PDB file of C-alpha atoms and ligand atoms in Angstrom:
ATOM      1  CA  MET A   1      29.378 -20.586 -60.924  1.00 68.00           C
ATOM      2  CA  MET A   2      27.705 -21.712 -64.140  1.00 86.00           C
ATOM      3  CA  ASN A   3      24.318 -23.191 -64.180  1.00 96.00           C
ATOM      4  CA  LEU A   4      23.587 -27.105 -64.576  1.00 98.00           C
ATOM      5  CA  SER A   5      22.680 -26.246 -68.358  1.00 98.00           C
ATOM      6  CA  GLU A   6      26.230 -24.621 -68.986  1.00 97.00           C
ATOM      7  CA  ILE A   7      27.895 -27.250 -67.301  1.00 98.00           C
ATOM      8  CA  ALA A   8      26.170 -29.729 -69.358  1.00 98.00           C
ATOM      9  CA  GLU A   9      27.137 -27.839 -72.562  1.00 98.00           C
ATOM     10  CA  PHE A  10      30.753 -27.947 -71.356  1.00 98.00           C
ATOM     11  CA  VAL A  11      30.889 -31.720 -70.911  1.00 98.00           C
ATOM     12  CA  ASP A  12      28.810 -32.334 -74.052  1.00 98.00           C
ATOM     13  CA  ASP A  13      31.264 -30.204 -75.949  1.00 98.00           C
ATOM     14  CA  ALA A  14      34.504 -31.728 -74.383  1.00 98.00           C
ATOM     15  CA  SER A  15      32.974 -35.200 -75.694  1.00 98.00           C
ATOM     16  CA  ARG A  16      31.765 -33.877 -79.069  1.00 98.00           C
ATOM     17  CA  TYR A  17      35.034 -32.078 -79.920  1.00 98.00           C
ATOM     18  CA  ALA A  18      37.434 -34.629 -77.890  1.00 98.00           C
ATOM     19  CA  ASN A  19      38.836 -32.048 -75.673  1.00 97.00           C
ATOM     20  CA  ALA A  20      40.307 -32.616 -72.172  1.00 98.00           C
ATOM     21  CA  ILE A  21      38.649 -30.449 -69.862  1.00 98.00           C
ATOM     22  CA  PRO A  22      39.568 -29.505 -66.043  1.00 98.00           C
ATOM     23  CA  GLN A  23      37.861 -31.655 -63.362  1.00 97.00           C
ATOM     24  CA  LEU A  24      34.463 -29.881 -62.410  1.00 97.00           C
ATOM     25  CA  SER A  25      34.996 -30.402 -58.703  1.00 96.00           C
ATOM     26  CA  GLU A  26      38.527 -28.865 -59.026  1.00 95.00           C
ATOM     27  CA  THR A  27      37.187 -25.627 -60.657  1.00 94.00           C
ATOM     28  CA  GLY A  28      34.586 -24.408 -58.401  1.00 92.00           C
ATOM     29  CA  LYS A  29      31.950 -26.524 -60.044  1.00 93.00           C
ATOM     30  CA  ASP A  30      31.129 -28.699 -57.050  1.00 94.00           C
ATOM     31  CA  LEU A  31      27.954 -30.725 -57.825  1.00 97.00           C
ATOM     32  CA  THR A  32      26.029 -33.000 -55.619  1.00 97.00           C
ATOM     33  CA  LEU A  33      25.403 -36.416 -56.948  1.00 97.00           C
ATOM     34  CA  GLU A  34      21.678 -35.510 -58.013  1.00 97.00           C
ATOM     35  CA  GLN A  35      22.906 -32.222 -59.607  1.00 98.00           C
ATOM     36  CA  ALA A  36      25.430 -34.314 -61.657  1.00 98.00           C
ATOM     37  CA  TYR A  37      22.780 -36.662 -62.888  1.00 98.00           C
ATOM     38  CA  GLU A  38      20.873 -33.905 -64.087  1.00 98.00           C
ATOM     39  CA  VAL A  39      23.991 -32.411 -66.003  1.00 98.00           C
ATOM     40  CA  GLN A  40      24.212 -35.785 -67.421  1.00 98.00           C
ATOM     41  CA  ARG A  41      20.409 -35.890 -68.618  1.00 98.00           C
ATOM     42  CA  LEU A  42      20.904 -32.179 -69.840  1.00 98.00           C
ATOM     43  CA  SER A  43      24.241 -33.270 -71.817  1.00 98.00           C
ATOM     44  CA  VAL A  44      22.822 -36.369 -73.243  1.00 98.00           C
ATOM     45  CA  GLN A  45      19.581 -34.483 -74.283  1.00 98.00           C
ATOM     46  CA  ARG A  46      21.931 -32.112 -76.339  1.00 98.00           C
ATOM     47  CA  ARG A  47      22.845 -35.420 -78.338  1.00 98.00           C
ATOM     48  CA  TYR A  48      19.201 -36.471 -78.828  1.00 98.00           C
ATOM     49  CA  ASP A  49      18.611 -32.598 -80.069  1.00 98.00           C
ATOM     50  CA  ARG A  50      21.259 -33.344 -82.821  1.00 98.00           C
ATOM     51  CA  GLY A  51      19.557 -36.631 -83.871  1.00 98.00           C
ATOM     52  CA  GLN A  52      20.764 -39.525 -81.845  1.00 98.00           C
ATOM     53  CA  HIS A  53      18.691 -41.487 -79.650  1.00 98.00           C
ATOM     54  CA  GLN A  54      18.905 -43.926 -76.469  1.00 98.00           C
ATOM     55  CA  VAL A  55      19.674 -47.334 -76.975  1.00 98.00           C
ATOM     56  CA  GLY A  56      20.458 -48.849 -73.513  1.00 98.00           C
ATOM     57  CA  VAL A  57      22.167 -47.958 -70.075  1.00 98.00           C
ATOM     58  CA  LYS A  58      25.789 -48.669 -69.024  1.00 98.00           C
ATOM     59  CA  MET A  59      26.794 -49.548 -65.590  1.00 98.00           C
ATOM     60  CA  GLY A  60      30.024 -48.262 -63.996  1.00 98.00           C
ATOM     61  CA  PHE A  61      31.798 -49.611 -60.695  1.00 97.00           C
ATOM     62  CA  THR A  62      30.457 -52.838 -60.541  1.00 97.00           C
ATOM     63  CA  SER A  63      33.641 -54.887 -59.937  1.00 96.00           C
ATOM     64  CA  ARG A  64      36.311 -54.301 -57.301  1.00 95.00           C
ATOM     65  CA  ALA A  65      38.887 -54.231 -60.113  1.00 96.00           C
ATOM     66  CA  LYS A  66      37.107 -50.960 -61.634  1.00 96.00           C
ATOM     67  CA  MET A  67      36.709 -49.463 -58.244  1.00 96.00           C
ATOM     68  CA  ILE A  68      40.099 -49.793 -57.315  1.00 95.00           C
ATOM     69  CA  GLN A  69      41.542 -48.591 -60.680  1.00 95.00           C
ATOM     70  CA  MET A  70      39.584 -45.525 -60.298  1.00 96.00           C
ATOM     71  CA  GLY A  71      39.454 -44.948 -56.400  1.00 95.00           C
ATOM     72  CA  LEU A  72      35.654 -44.986 -56.448  1.00 95.00           C
ATOM     73  CA  ASP A  73      33.184 -47.507 -54.823  1.00 91.00           C
ATOM     74  CA  GLU A  74      29.476 -46.640 -55.578  1.00 96.00           C
ATOM     75  CA  MET A  75      27.947 -47.998 -58.578  1.00 97.00           C
ATOM     76  CA  ILE A  76      26.869 -45.239 -61.268  1.00 98.00           C
ATOM     77  CA  TRP A  77      25.088 -45.452 -64.666  1.00 98.00           C
ATOM     78  CA  GLY A  78      25.129 -43.640 -67.920  1.00 98.00           C
ATOM     79  CA  ARG A  79      23.004 -43.421 -71.222  1.00 98.00           C
ATOM     80  CA  LEU A  80      24.078 -45.109 -74.503  1.00 99.00           C
ATOM     81  CA  THR A  81      23.002 -43.611 -77.722  1.00 98.00           C
ATOM     82  CA  ASP A  82      23.012 -45.187 -81.353  1.00 98.00           C
ATOM     83  CA  THR A  83      26.190 -43.383 -82.367  1.00 98.00           C
ATOM     84  CA  MET A  84      28.271 -44.926 -79.685  1.00 98.00           C
ATOM     85  CA  LEU A  85      28.197 -48.381 -81.118  1.00 98.00           C
ATOM     86  CA  VAL A  86      30.828 -49.495 -82.981  1.00 98.00           C
ATOM     87  CA  GLU A  87      30.292 -52.744 -85.254  1.00 98.00           C
ATOM     88  CA  ASP A  88      31.974 -56.020 -84.168  1.00 98.00           C
ATOM     89  CA  GLY A  89      35.427 -56.122 -86.191  1.00 98.00           C
ATOM     90  CA  GLY A  90      34.988 -52.455 -86.856  1.00 98.00           C
ATOM     91  CA  GLU A  91      37.680 -49.574 -86.319  1.00 98.00           C
ATOM     92  CA  ILE A  92      37.954 -46.470 -84.235  1.00 98.00           C
ATOM     93  CA  ASP A  93      39.846 -43.627 -84.864  1.00 98.00           C
ATOM     94  CA  LEU A  94      42.034 -42.277 -81.858  1.00 97.00           C
ATOM     95  CA  SER A  95      41.366 -38.619 -82.975  1.00 96.00           C
ATOM     96  CA  ASP A  96      37.955 -39.052 -81.990  1.00 98.00           C
ATOM     97  CA  PHE A  97      38.736 -39.549 -78.232  1.00 98.00           C
ATOM     98  CA  VAL A  98      40.670 -37.789 -75.529  1.00 98.00           C
ATOM     99  CA  HIS A  99      42.468 -40.600 -73.986  1.00 98.00           C
ATOM    100  CA  PRO A 100      40.371 -43.732 -74.495  1.00 98.00           C
ATOM    101  CA  ARG A 101      40.692 -47.155 -72.640  1.00 98.00           C
ATOM    102  CA  VAL A 102      38.855 -50.315 -73.249  1.00 98.00           C
ATOM    103  CA  GLU A 103      37.313 -52.648 -70.700  1.00 98.00           C
ATOM    104  CA  PRO A 104      35.808 -56.299 -70.973  1.00 98.00           C
ATOM    105  CA  GLU A 105      32.033 -56.419 -70.208  1.00 98.00           C
ATOM    106  CA  ILE A 106      29.004 -58.477 -70.829  1.00 98.00           C
ATOM    107  CA  ALA A 107      26.053 -56.954 -72.443  1.00 98.00           C
ATOM    108  CA  PHE A 108      22.158 -57.703 -71.950  1.00 98.00           C
ATOM    109  CA  LEU A 109      19.598 -57.414 -74.712  1.00 98.00           C
ATOM    110  CA  LEU A 110      16.203 -56.883 -73.192  1.00 98.00           C
ATOM    111  CA  ASN A 111      12.801 -58.026 -74.683  1.00 98.00           C
ATOM    112  CA  LYS A 112      10.502 -56.185 -72.081  1.00 98.00           C
ATOM    113  CA  PRO A 113      10.994 -53.388 -70.001  1.00 98.00           C
ATOM    114  CA  LEU A 114      12.451 -53.308 -66.327  1.00 98.00           C
ATOM    115  CA  GLU A 115      11.436 -50.770 -63.682  1.00 96.00           C
ATOM    116  CA  GLY A 116      12.479 -50.310 -60.145  1.00 98.00           C
ATOM    117  CA  LEU A 117      12.969 -53.264 -57.770  1.00 98.00           C
ATOM    118  CA  VAL A 118      13.181 -56.595 -59.754  1.00 98.00           C
ATOM    119  CA  SER A 119      14.520 -59.822 -58.598  1.00 98.00           C
ATOM    120  CA  PRO A 120      17.123 -61.496 -60.407  1.00 97.00           C
ATOM    121  CA  ALA A 121      14.458 -64.154 -61.706  1.00 97.00           C
ATOM    122  CA  GLN A 122      12.304 -61.079 -63.149  1.00 98.00           C
ATOM    123  CA  ALA A 123      15.501 -59.429 -64.621  1.00 98.00           C
ATOM    124  CA  MET A 124      16.374 -62.794 -66.135  1.00 98.00           C
ATOM    125  CA  LEU A 125      12.824 -62.974 -67.825  1.00 98.00           C
ATOM    126  CA  ALA A 126      13.490 -59.677 -69.517  1.00 98.00           C
ATOM    127  CA  VAL A 127      16.787 -60.784 -70.974  1.00 98.00           C
ATOM    128  CA  GLU A 128      16.350 -61.820 -74.778  1.00 98.00           C
ATOM    129  CA  ALA A 129      20.199 -62.468 -75.246  1.00 98.00           C
ATOM    130  CA  ILE A 130      23.596 -61.912 -73.950  1.00 98.00           C
ATOM    131  CA  ALA A 131      26.804 -61.068 -75.328  1.00 98.00           C
ATOM    132  CA  PRO A 132      30.540 -60.390 -74.797  1.00 98.00           C
ATOM    133  CA  ALA A 133      31.176 -56.758 -74.985  1.00 98.00           C
ATOM    134  CA  LEU A 134      33.849 -54.072 -75.107  1.00 98.00           C
ATOM    135  CA  GLU A 135      33.489 -50.624 -73.542  1.00 98.00           C
ATOM    136  CA  ILE A 136      35.616 -47.725 -74.864  1.00 98.00           C
ATOM    137  CA  ILE A 137      35.424 -45.269 -71.964  1.00 98.00           C
ATOM    138  CA  ASP A 138      36.974 -41.738 -72.471  1.00 98.00           C
ATOM    139  CA  SER A 139      36.883 -39.382 -69.582  1.00 98.00           C
ATOM    140  CA  ARG A 140      36.786 -35.779 -70.635  1.00 98.00           C
ATOM    141  CA  TYR A 141      38.705 -34.762 -67.805  1.00 98.00           C
ATOM    142  CA  GLU A 142      42.543 -34.333 -67.888  1.00 98.00           C
ATOM    143  CA  ASN A 143      44.412 -37.210 -66.770  1.00 97.00           C
ATOM    144  CA  PHE A 144      41.293 -39.296 -66.395  1.00 97.00           C
ATOM    145  CA  LYS A 145      40.758 -38.219 -62.948  1.00 97.00           C
ATOM    146  CA  PHE A 146      37.509 -37.243 -61.343  1.00 97.00           C
ATOM    147  CA  ASN A 147      35.311 -38.010 -58.211  1.00 97.00           C
ATOM    148  CA  LEU A 148      31.876 -39.500 -58.310  1.00 97.00           C
ATOM    149  CA  PRO A 149      29.731 -36.222 -59.229  1.00 98.00           C
ATOM    150  CA  ASP A 150      32.500 -35.295 -61.804  1.00 98.00           C
ATOM    151  CA  VAL A 151      32.147 -38.738 -63.930  1.00 98.00           C
ATOM    152  CA  VAL A 152      28.696 -39.053 -63.595  1.00 98.00           C
ATOM    153  CA  ALA A 153      28.129 -35.658 -65.142  1.00 98.00           C
ATOM    154  CA  ASP A 154      30.362 -36.846 -67.927  1.00 98.00           C
ATOM    155  CA  ASN A 155      27.996 -39.485 -68.641  1.00 98.00           C
ATOM    156  CA  THR A 156      30.018 -42.059 -66.871  1.00 98.00           C
ATOM    157  CA  SER A 157      33.039 -41.771 -69.166  1.00 98.00           C
ATOM    158  CA  THR A 158      30.886 -43.716 -72.170  1.00 97.00           C
ATOM    159  CA  SER A 159      31.945 -42.872 -75.506  1.00 98.00           C
ATOM    160  CA  ALA A 160      31.711 -45.899 -77.673  1.00 98.00           C
ATOM    161  CA  TYR A 161      31.002 -49.631 -77.469  1.00 99.00           C
ATOM    162  CA  VAL A 162      31.434 -52.944 -79.264  1.00 99.00           C
ATOM    163  CA  VAL A 163      29.042 -55.822 -78.993  1.00 98.00           C
ATOM    164  CA  GLY A 164      29.927 -59.511 -79.930  1.00 98.00           C
ATOM    165  CA  PRO A 165      27.418 -62.176 -81.234  1.00 98.00           C
ATOM    166  CA  TRP A 166      24.131 -62.320 -78.989  1.00 98.00           C
ATOM    167  CA  VAL A 167      23.604 -65.615 -77.515  1.00 97.00           C
ATOM    168  CA  LYS A 168      20.598 -67.118 -75.985  1.00 97.00           C
ATOM    169  CA  PRO A 169      20.780 -66.494 -71.964  1.00 97.00           C
ATOM    170  CA  ASP A 170      20.166 -70.294 -71.287  1.00 96.00           C
ATOM    171  CA  ILE A 171      24.074 -70.844 -70.458  1.00 96.00           C
ATOM    172  CA  ASP A 172      25.234 -70.395 -67.051  1.00 96.00           C
ATOM    173  CA  PHE A 173      27.081 -66.987 -67.158  1.00 97.00           C
ATOM    174  CA  THR A 174      27.839 -66.678 -63.373  1.00 96.00           C
ATOM    175  CA  ASN A 175      31.515 -67.588 -63.800  1.00 97.00           C
ATOM    176  CA  LEU A 176      32.976 -67.474 -67.421  1.00 97.00           C
ATOM    177  CA  GLY A 177      36.596 -66.565 -68.104  1.00 98.00           C
ATOM    178  CA  MET A 178      37.120 -63.503 -69.964  1.00 98.00           C
ATOM    179  CA  VAL A 179      40.381 -62.462 -71.572  1.00 98.00           C
ATOM    180  CA  MET A 180      40.967 -59.062 -73.394  1.00 98.00           C
ATOM    181  CA  SER A 181      43.906 -59.350 -75.569  1.00 98.00           C
ATOM    182  CA  PHE A 182      45.964 -56.459 -77.621  1.00 98.00           C
ATOM    183  CA  ASP A 183      47.266 -58.152 -80.793  1.00 98.00           C
ATOM    184  CA  GLY A 184      47.270 -61.478 -79.441  1.00 98.00           C
ATOM    185  CA  ARG A 185      48.632 -60.847 -75.963  1.00 98.00           C
ATOM    186  CA  PRO A 186      46.492 -61.106 -73.060  1.00 98.00           C
ATOM    187  CA  VAL A 187      46.151 -57.836 -71.084  1.00 98.00           C
ATOM    188  CA  GLN A 188      43.521 -58.662 -68.736  1.00 98.00           C
ATOM    189  CA  ILE A 189      42.086 -61.851 -67.478  1.00 98.00           C
ATOM    190  CA  GLY A 190      39.107 -61.867 -65.476  1.00 97.00           C
ATOM    191  CA  SER A 191      35.750 -63.644 -64.816  1.00 98.00           C
ATOM    192  CA  SER A 192      32.330 -62.524 -65.414  1.00 97.00           C
ATOM    193  CA  ALA A 193      32.000 -63.386 -61.820  1.00 98.00           C
ATOM    194  CA  ALA A 194      33.923 -60.279 -60.941  1.00 97.00           C
ATOM    195  CA  ILE A 195      30.701 -57.998 -61.836  1.00 97.00           C
ATOM    196  CA  LEU A 196      28.858 -57.922 -58.529  1.00 97.00           C
ATOM    197  CA  GLY A 197      29.339 -62.042 -58.157  1.00 97.00           C
ATOM    198  CA  HIS A 198      27.126 -62.537 -61.015  1.00 97.00           C
ATOM    199  CA  PRO A 199      26.629 -60.149 -64.010  1.00 98.00           C
ATOM    200  CA  LEU A 200      22.679 -60.395 -63.648  1.00 98.00           C
ATOM    201  CA  ARG A 201      23.075 -58.303 -60.621  1.00 98.00           C
ATOM    202  CA  ALA A 202      24.179 -55.411 -62.637  1.00 98.00           C
ATOM    203  CA  LEU A 203      20.983 -55.450 -64.813  1.00 98.00           C
ATOM    204  CA  VAL A 204      18.777 -55.530 -61.637  1.00 98.00           C
ATOM    205  CA  ALA A 205      21.111 -52.377 -60.257  1.00 98.00           C
ATOM    206  CA  ALA A 206      20.439 -50.787 -63.596  1.00 98.00           C
ATOM    207  CA  ALA A 207      16.638 -51.283 -63.289  1.00 98.00           C
ATOM    208  CA  LYS A 208      16.811 -49.609 -59.515  1.00 98.00           C
ATOM    209  CA  LEU A 209      18.945 -47.109 -60.446  1.00 98.00           C
ATOM    210  CA  VAL A 210      17.389 -46.040 -63.508  1.00 98.00           C
ATOM    211  CA  GLY A 211      14.092 -46.635 -61.641  1.00 98.00           C
ATOM    212  CA  GLU A 212      15.091 -43.921 -58.878  1.00 97.00           C
ATOM    213  CA  ASP A 213      15.665 -41.549 -61.497  1.00 96.00           C
ATOM    214  CA  GLY A 214      12.155 -41.747 -62.616  1.00 96.00           C
ATOM    215  CA  GLY A 215      12.887 -43.795 -65.938  1.00 97.00           C
ATOM    216  CA  ARG A 216      12.859 -47.460 -66.771  1.00 98.00           C
ATOM    217  CA  LEU A 217      14.843 -50.079 -68.890  1.00 98.00           C
ATOM    218  CA  GLU A 218      13.285 -50.502 -72.343  1.00 98.00           C
ATOM    219  CA  ALA A 219      12.542 -53.622 -74.640  1.00 98.00           C
ATOM    220  CA  GLY A 220      15.090 -53.505 -77.243  1.00 98.00           C
ATOM    221  CA  TRP A 221      17.616 -51.440 -75.101  1.00 99.00           C
ATOM    222  CA  THR A 222      21.309 -52.956 -74.365  1.00 99.00           C
ATOM    223  CA  VAL A 223      22.616 -52.853 -70.659  1.00 98.00           C
ATOM    224  CA  MET A 224      26.194 -52.991 -70.449  1.00 98.00           C
ATOM    225  CA  ALA A 225      27.028 -54.721 -66.975  1.00 98.00           C
ATOM    226  CA  GLY A 226      30.420 -52.936 -66.034  1.00 98.00           C
ATOM    227  CA  GLY A 227      33.925 -53.607 -66.469  1.00 98.00           C
ATOM    228  CA  ALA A 228      34.946 -57.053 -64.942  1.00 98.00           C
ATOM    229  CA  THR A 229      38.660 -56.105 -64.804  1.00 98.00           C
ATOM    230  CA  ALA A 230      40.357 -52.922 -64.869  1.00 98.00           C
ATOM    231  CA  ALA A 231      40.751 -50.596 -68.163  1.00 98.00           C
ATOM    232  CA  GLU A 232      43.594 -50.645 -70.682  1.00 98.00           C
ATOM    233  CA  ALA A 233      44.802 -47.394 -72.296  1.00 98.00           C
ATOM    234  CA  LEU A 234      44.141 -47.653 -76.268  1.00 98.00           C
ATOM    235  CA  THR A 235      47.105 -46.887 -78.566  1.00 98.00           C
ATOM    236  CA  SER A 236      47.212 -46.333 -82.466  1.00 98.00           C
ATOM    237  CA  GLY A 237      47.207 -49.543 -84.434  1.00 98.00           C
ATOM    238  CA  VAL A 238      46.305 -52.064 -81.727  1.00 98.00           C
ATOM    239  CA  HIS A 239      43.736 -54.741 -82.246  1.00 98.00           C
ATOM    240  CA  VAL A 240      41.532 -55.692 -79.414  1.00 99.00           C
ATOM    241  CA  ARG A 241      39.818 -58.743 -78.761  1.00 98.00           C
ATOM    242  CA  LEU A 242      37.678 -60.294 -75.968  1.00 98.00           C
ATOM    243  CA  GLU A 243      37.426 -64.037 -75.664  1.00 98.00           C
ATOM    244  CA  ALA A 244      34.634 -64.859 -73.143  1.00 98.00           C
ATOM    245  CA  GLN A 245      34.141 -68.570 -72.293  1.00 98.00           C
ATOM    246  CA  ASN A 246      31.337 -70.275 -73.968  1.00 97.00           C
ATOM    247  CA  MET A 247      29.798 -66.786 -75.297  1.00 97.00           C
ATOM    248  CA  GLY A 248      32.141 -66.094 -78.159  1.00 98.00           C
ATOM    249  CA  SER A 249      34.282 -63.076 -79.055  1.00 98.00           C
ATOM    250  CA  VAL A 250      33.963 -59.486 -79.986  1.00 98.00           C
ATOM    251  CA  ASN A 251      36.918 -57.236 -81.476  1.00 98.00           C
ATOM    252  CA  PHE A 252      37.777 -53.907 -82.958  1.00 99.00           C
ATOM    253  CA  SER A 253      40.932 -52.051 -84.167  1.00 98.00           C
ATOM    254  CA  VAL A 254      42.393 -48.791 -83.382  1.00 98.00           C
ATOM    255  CA  LYS A 255      43.389 -46.697 -86.639  1.00 97.00           C
TER     256      LYS A 255
HETATM  257  O1  0L1 B 301      32.364 -50.318 -66.391  1.00 60.74           O
HETATM  258  C1  0L1 B 301      32.851 -49.521 -65.496  1.00 60.74           C
HETATM  259  O2  0L1 B 301      33.144 -49.783 -64.645  1.00 60.74           O
HETATM  260  C2  0L1 B 301      33.249 -47.948 -66.240  1.00 60.74           C
HETATM  261  C3  0L1 B 301      32.852 -47.000 -65.213  1.00 60.74           C
HETATM  262  C4  0L1 B 301      33.194 -45.557 -65.845  1.00 60.74           C
HETATM  263  C5  0L1 B 301      34.119 -44.666 -65.338  1.00 60.74           C
HETATM  264  C6  0L1 B 301      35.447 -44.785 -65.584  1.00 60.74           C
HETATM  265  O3  0L1 B 301      36.046 -45.898 -65.222  1.00 60.74           O
HETATM  266  O4  0L1 B 301      35.757 -43.916 -66.468  1.00 60.74           O
HETATM  267 MG1   MG B 302      32.210 -49.993 -68.478  1.00 60.74          MG
END
């Protein structure tokens, strides 16, 4: 059995070099959820050691659609670093990924820290802006298959994200239509309400889960609320666009 640092190196290398690896839980590396978060911390520390820095967190499994697609039903979180951000309208290269998928999300930009148990109203006071966003998830596990500790150890499949224009959070974003298109053809249609009934709940949950881990959400950070619909596999040459009602759009292309 490898120790937690060795497992962290194993998942970090898989992400760094875009290599598929066998599921930890299927190869004698069964972790508790607590150990899995420690592996995540150690593996992202390896990114920091290479000069990256944390710019936020992402929530996972905050919608029924995502839970059903992956067969898991507990909320999880992962760490976003600066090099994961792809500019709006930018391009990604498939060879940097194992088997990437994309999903429509809402992003929050914070203007003050949030820590532990906060009310939705308190969370809202820390929101500088919101934006339509796309998360590119890329489980490093073969066949995109994992159990909860596996995916947590793998930084919850985070690999890249694209954020559209930030808008003031003074619009009602409880139930806004979200249409994700590939080459102009809608592939996923949903609503911001699919995210825990209101995306702000994902921010409240992020403050709680990160707080339980001994940390806090920092001013200036981006918090990704989680996929509102199932994710779609990316293929070479595709142009992806998310149009979010009253919020604007965000797009990128695959080389
Ligand atoms: O937004 C999400 O729900 C992402 C979950 C991450 C796990 C995955 O689906 O690979
Ligand atoms: Mg996501």
